[in-house]
Amino acid sequence: MQGKAVIVDAVRTPRGRGKMGKGGASGLHPQELLAQALTALVARNGVDAADIDDVVIGCVSQVGEQGANIARNAVLAAGWPQEITGASINRFCASGLQAVAMAAYGAASGFQRLIVAGGVESMSRVPMGSDGAGQDGANLRLRERVIQVPQGISADLIATREGIARAELDAFARRSHLAAAAAIESGRFDRALVPVRDAGGNVALSRDETVRPDTTLAGLAELAPSFVEVGRTPVRSDGRTLDAIAIAQVPGSARIDHVHTAGNSSPLTDGAAAMLVASEAYARSRGLRPRASIRAVATVGSDPVLMLTGPAPASRRALAQAGMTVGDIDLWEINEAFAVVPIETMRALDLDPERVNVNGGAIALGHPLGATGAILLGTVIDELERRDLATGLVTMCIGGGQGMAVIVERI
């Protein structure tokens, strides 16, 4: 790298329920949802939008209202100069994190000076799976060679193999809700939050909607497993079910205990996030005060059936890249797509739970697929500043068997 990529600032909308008419952000076109984050980011930093070299946005379901290059259309919706370009990218759940990484590549290489990166997903208006592609794009030739199953079955298979019981998953879910509720009440998210406004300018959403501070273990225990019927679905001419296929593909697996529920998995959510990424030289020349630098970016492929075990090896790769060890990281953000993901990652890396997801995670706050990675980066930077700590690592599992990790260092 020729220089250093720095994060000047980060904003996000509150995360709303991902059900049409039920969530505070569901009445807003996703282009407009993202445009509000873009506008707020530039306004509060006093940056001339004309200086922006590119806008890179993560979005998973790029179809319908989220199709047609939502990054470029959000730039136009924000009223920015027409010369500003936009690119929409998809790395499944890590799309927002990948967008920030691509911005960092441009800034550190010297090819770009100032980039806006982030993500958006309106799961109320463009439901998950709207592109009709499934997990493998309906490629029958690929399906003959590489089996992929729904993520919920992968999550349950991992829990079964690792001996992670339903009670442990539920306890983690409760912790997520209580930590998120405490963070909200103490204003830890306030710096990043941009209220969502409707077409008339009225505030439609000002707080994260899916957090339940009254969550109890007894209440979680009453919820039925979500993926039992899916696992029993016959998908082969010989009558083999998805469960049977998954078990057969992973050596040493004898069964799947279905332990994930709506309570210990992330809810469908709407949200958008935006970050101002710059070269160190540009920030200095404009008198901007960066909040963090990007130390490492790493991706890794993992078993496509287990699918969700990528965070630990991706984190190891990022740490090696930065010349760091697990003990050098002050705070960890491990995306809570399912409770088993952070639990398995903490076990694999021998992490101190007190350093992981200290303000709750996606089980409580929601997982707007394309935006979550950028949201988590902003969250860890905010918390590093609040605690006067130095380093944070954000890692995520990814569909198809991938993992991604980004290390940031507070400035």
Coordinates of N, CA, C and O in Angstrom, one line a residue, residues 10-15 96-97 100 118-120 189 192-193 208 269-275 333 365-382 394 396:
A10 N -18.8 8.0 10.6 CA -19.8 6.9 10.2 C -21.1 7.2 10.8 O -21.3 7.7 11.9
V11 N -22.2 7.0 9.9 CA -23.6 7.2 10.4 C -24.4 6.0 10.0 O -24.0 5.2 9.1
R12 N -25.5 5.9 10.6 CA -26.5 4.8 10.2 C -27.9 5.3 10.6 O -28.1 6.1 11.5
T13 N -28.8 4.7 9.9 CA -30.2 4.9 10.3 C -30.5 3.9 11.5 O -29.8 2.9 11.7
P14 N -31.6 4.2 12.3 CA -32.0 3.1 13.2 C -32.5 1.9 12.4 O -32.8 2.1 11.2
R15 N -32.4 0.8 13.0 CA -32.9 -0.4 12.3 C -34.4 -0.7 12.6 O -34.8 -0.8 13.8
G96 N -21.8 -4.8 3.2 CA -21.4 -3.5 3.7 C -20.0 -3.4 4.2 O -19.3 -2.4 4.0
L97 N -19.5 -4.5 4.7 CA -18.1 -4.5 5.1 C -17.2 -4.5 3.9 O -16.1 -3.9 3.9
V100 N -16.8 -1.0 2.4 CA -15.8 -0.2 3.2 C -14.3 -0.7 2.8 O -13.4 0.1 2.6
G118 N -20.7 2.0 2.4 CA -21.8 1.6 3.3 C -22.6 0.5 2.8 O -22.2 -0.3 2.0
G119 N -23.9 0.6 3.1 CA -24.8 -0.4 2.7 C -26.3 -0.1 3.0 O -26.6 0.8 3.7
V120 N -27.2 -0.9 2.4 CA -28.6 -0.7 2.6 C -29.3 -2.0 2.3 O -28.9 -2.8 1.5
F189 N -25.4 4.7 21.1 CA -25.6 4.7 19.6 C -25.9 6.1 19.0 O -26.0 6.3 17.8
A192 N -24.0 8.0 16.1 CA -24.1 7.5 14.7 C -25.5 7.6 14.1 O -25.6 7.6 12.9
L193 N -26.5 7.7 14.9 CA -27.9 7.6 14.4 C -28.3 8.8 13.6 O -28.2 10.0 14.1
D208 N -33.8 2.0 17.3 CA -33.8 0.7 16.8 C -35.1 0.0 17.3 O -35.3 0.1 18.5
T269 N -34.8 -7.0 9.0 CA -34.7 -5.6 9.4 C -34.4 -4.7 8.2 O -33.8 -5.1 7.2
D270 N -34.8 -3.4 8.3 CA -34.5 -2.3 7.3 C -33.4 -1.4 7.9 O -33.4 -1.2 9.1
G271 N -32.5 -1.0 7.1 CA -31.5 0.0 7.6 C -30.5 0.4 6.5 O -30.4 -0.3 5.5
A272 N -29.8 1.4 6.8 CA -28.8 1.9 5.9 C -27.6 2.5 6.7 O -27.8 3.0 7.8
A273 N -26.4 2.5 6.1 CA -25.3 3.0 6.8 C -24.3 3.6 5.8 O -24.3 3.2 4.6
A274 N -23.5 4.6 6.2 CA -22.6 5.3 5.3 C -21.3 5.7 6.1 O -21.4 6.2 7.3
M275 N -20.2 5.5 5.5 CA -18.9 5.9 6.1 C -18.1 6.8 5.2 O -18.2 6.6 3.9
E333 N -16.5 -7.4 17.2 CA -17.9 -7.4 16.8 C -18.0 -8.6 15.9 O -17.4 -8.7 14.8
L365 N -30.7 -6.2 17.6 CA -30.8 -5.0 16.9 C -31.2 -5.2 15.4 O -31.6 -4.3 14.7
G366 N -31.1 -6.4 14.9 CA -31.5 -6.7 13.5 C -30.3 -6.7 12.6 O -29.2 -6.2 12.9
H367 N -30.5 -7.3 11.4 CA -29.4 -7.6 10.4 C -29.9 -7.2 9.1 O -30.4 -8.0 8.3
P368 N -29.9 -5.9 8.7 CA -30.3 -5.4 7.4 C -29.1 -5.8 6.5 O -28.1 -5.1 6.4
L369 N -29.2 -6.9 5.8 CA -28.1 -7.6 5.2 C -27.0 -6.8 4.6 O -25.8 -6.9 5.0
G370 N -27.3 -5.9 3.6 CA -26.3 -5.2 3.0 C -25.6 -4.1 3.8 O -24.5 -3.6 3.5
A371 N -26.3 -3.7 4.9 CA -25.8 -2.5 5.7 C -25.0 -3.0 6.9 O -24.2 -2.2 7.5
T372 N -25.2 -4.2 7.4 CA -24.8 -4.6 8.7 C -23.3 -4.4 8.9 O -22.8 -4.0 10.0
G373 N -22.5 -4.8 7.9 CA -21.0 -4.7 8.1 C -20.5 -3.3 8.4 O -19.7 -3.1 9.2
A374 N -21.1 -2.4 7.6 CA -20.7 -1.0 7.8 C -21.2 -0.5 9.2 O -20.5 0.3 9.9
I375 N -22.4 -0.9 9.6 CA -22.9 -0.6 10.9 C -22.0 -1.1 12.0 O -21.7 -0.3 13.0
L376 N -21.5 -2.3 11.9 CA -20.7 -2.9 12.9 C -19.4 -2.1 13.0 O -18.8 -1.9 14.2
L377 N -18.8 -1.7 11.9 CA -17.6 -0.9 12.0 C -17.8 0.4 12.7 O -16.9 0.8 13.5
G378 N -18.9 1.1 12.4 CA -19.1 2.3 13.1 C -19.4 2.1 14.6 O -18.9 2.9 15.4
T379 N -20.1 1.0 14.9 CA -20.3 0.7 16.3 C -19.1 0.4 17.1 O -18.9 0.9 18.2
V380 N -18.1 -0.3 16.5 CA -16.9 -0.6 17.3 C -16.0 0.6 17.4 O -15.4 0.8 18.5
I381 N -16.0 1.5 16.4 CA -15.3 2.8 16.5 C -15.8 3.6 17.6 O -15.1 4.2 18.5
D382 N -17.2 3.8 17.7 CA -17.8 4.5 18.7 C -17.4 4.0 20.1 O -17.2 4.8 21.0
V394 N -14.0 -6.5 13.4 CA -15.3 -6.9 12.9 C -15.2 -8.1 12.0 O -14.4 -8.1 11.1
M396 N -17.6 -11.4 10.1 CA -19.0 -11.9 9.7 C -18.9 -13.2 9.0 O -18.0 -13.5 8.2

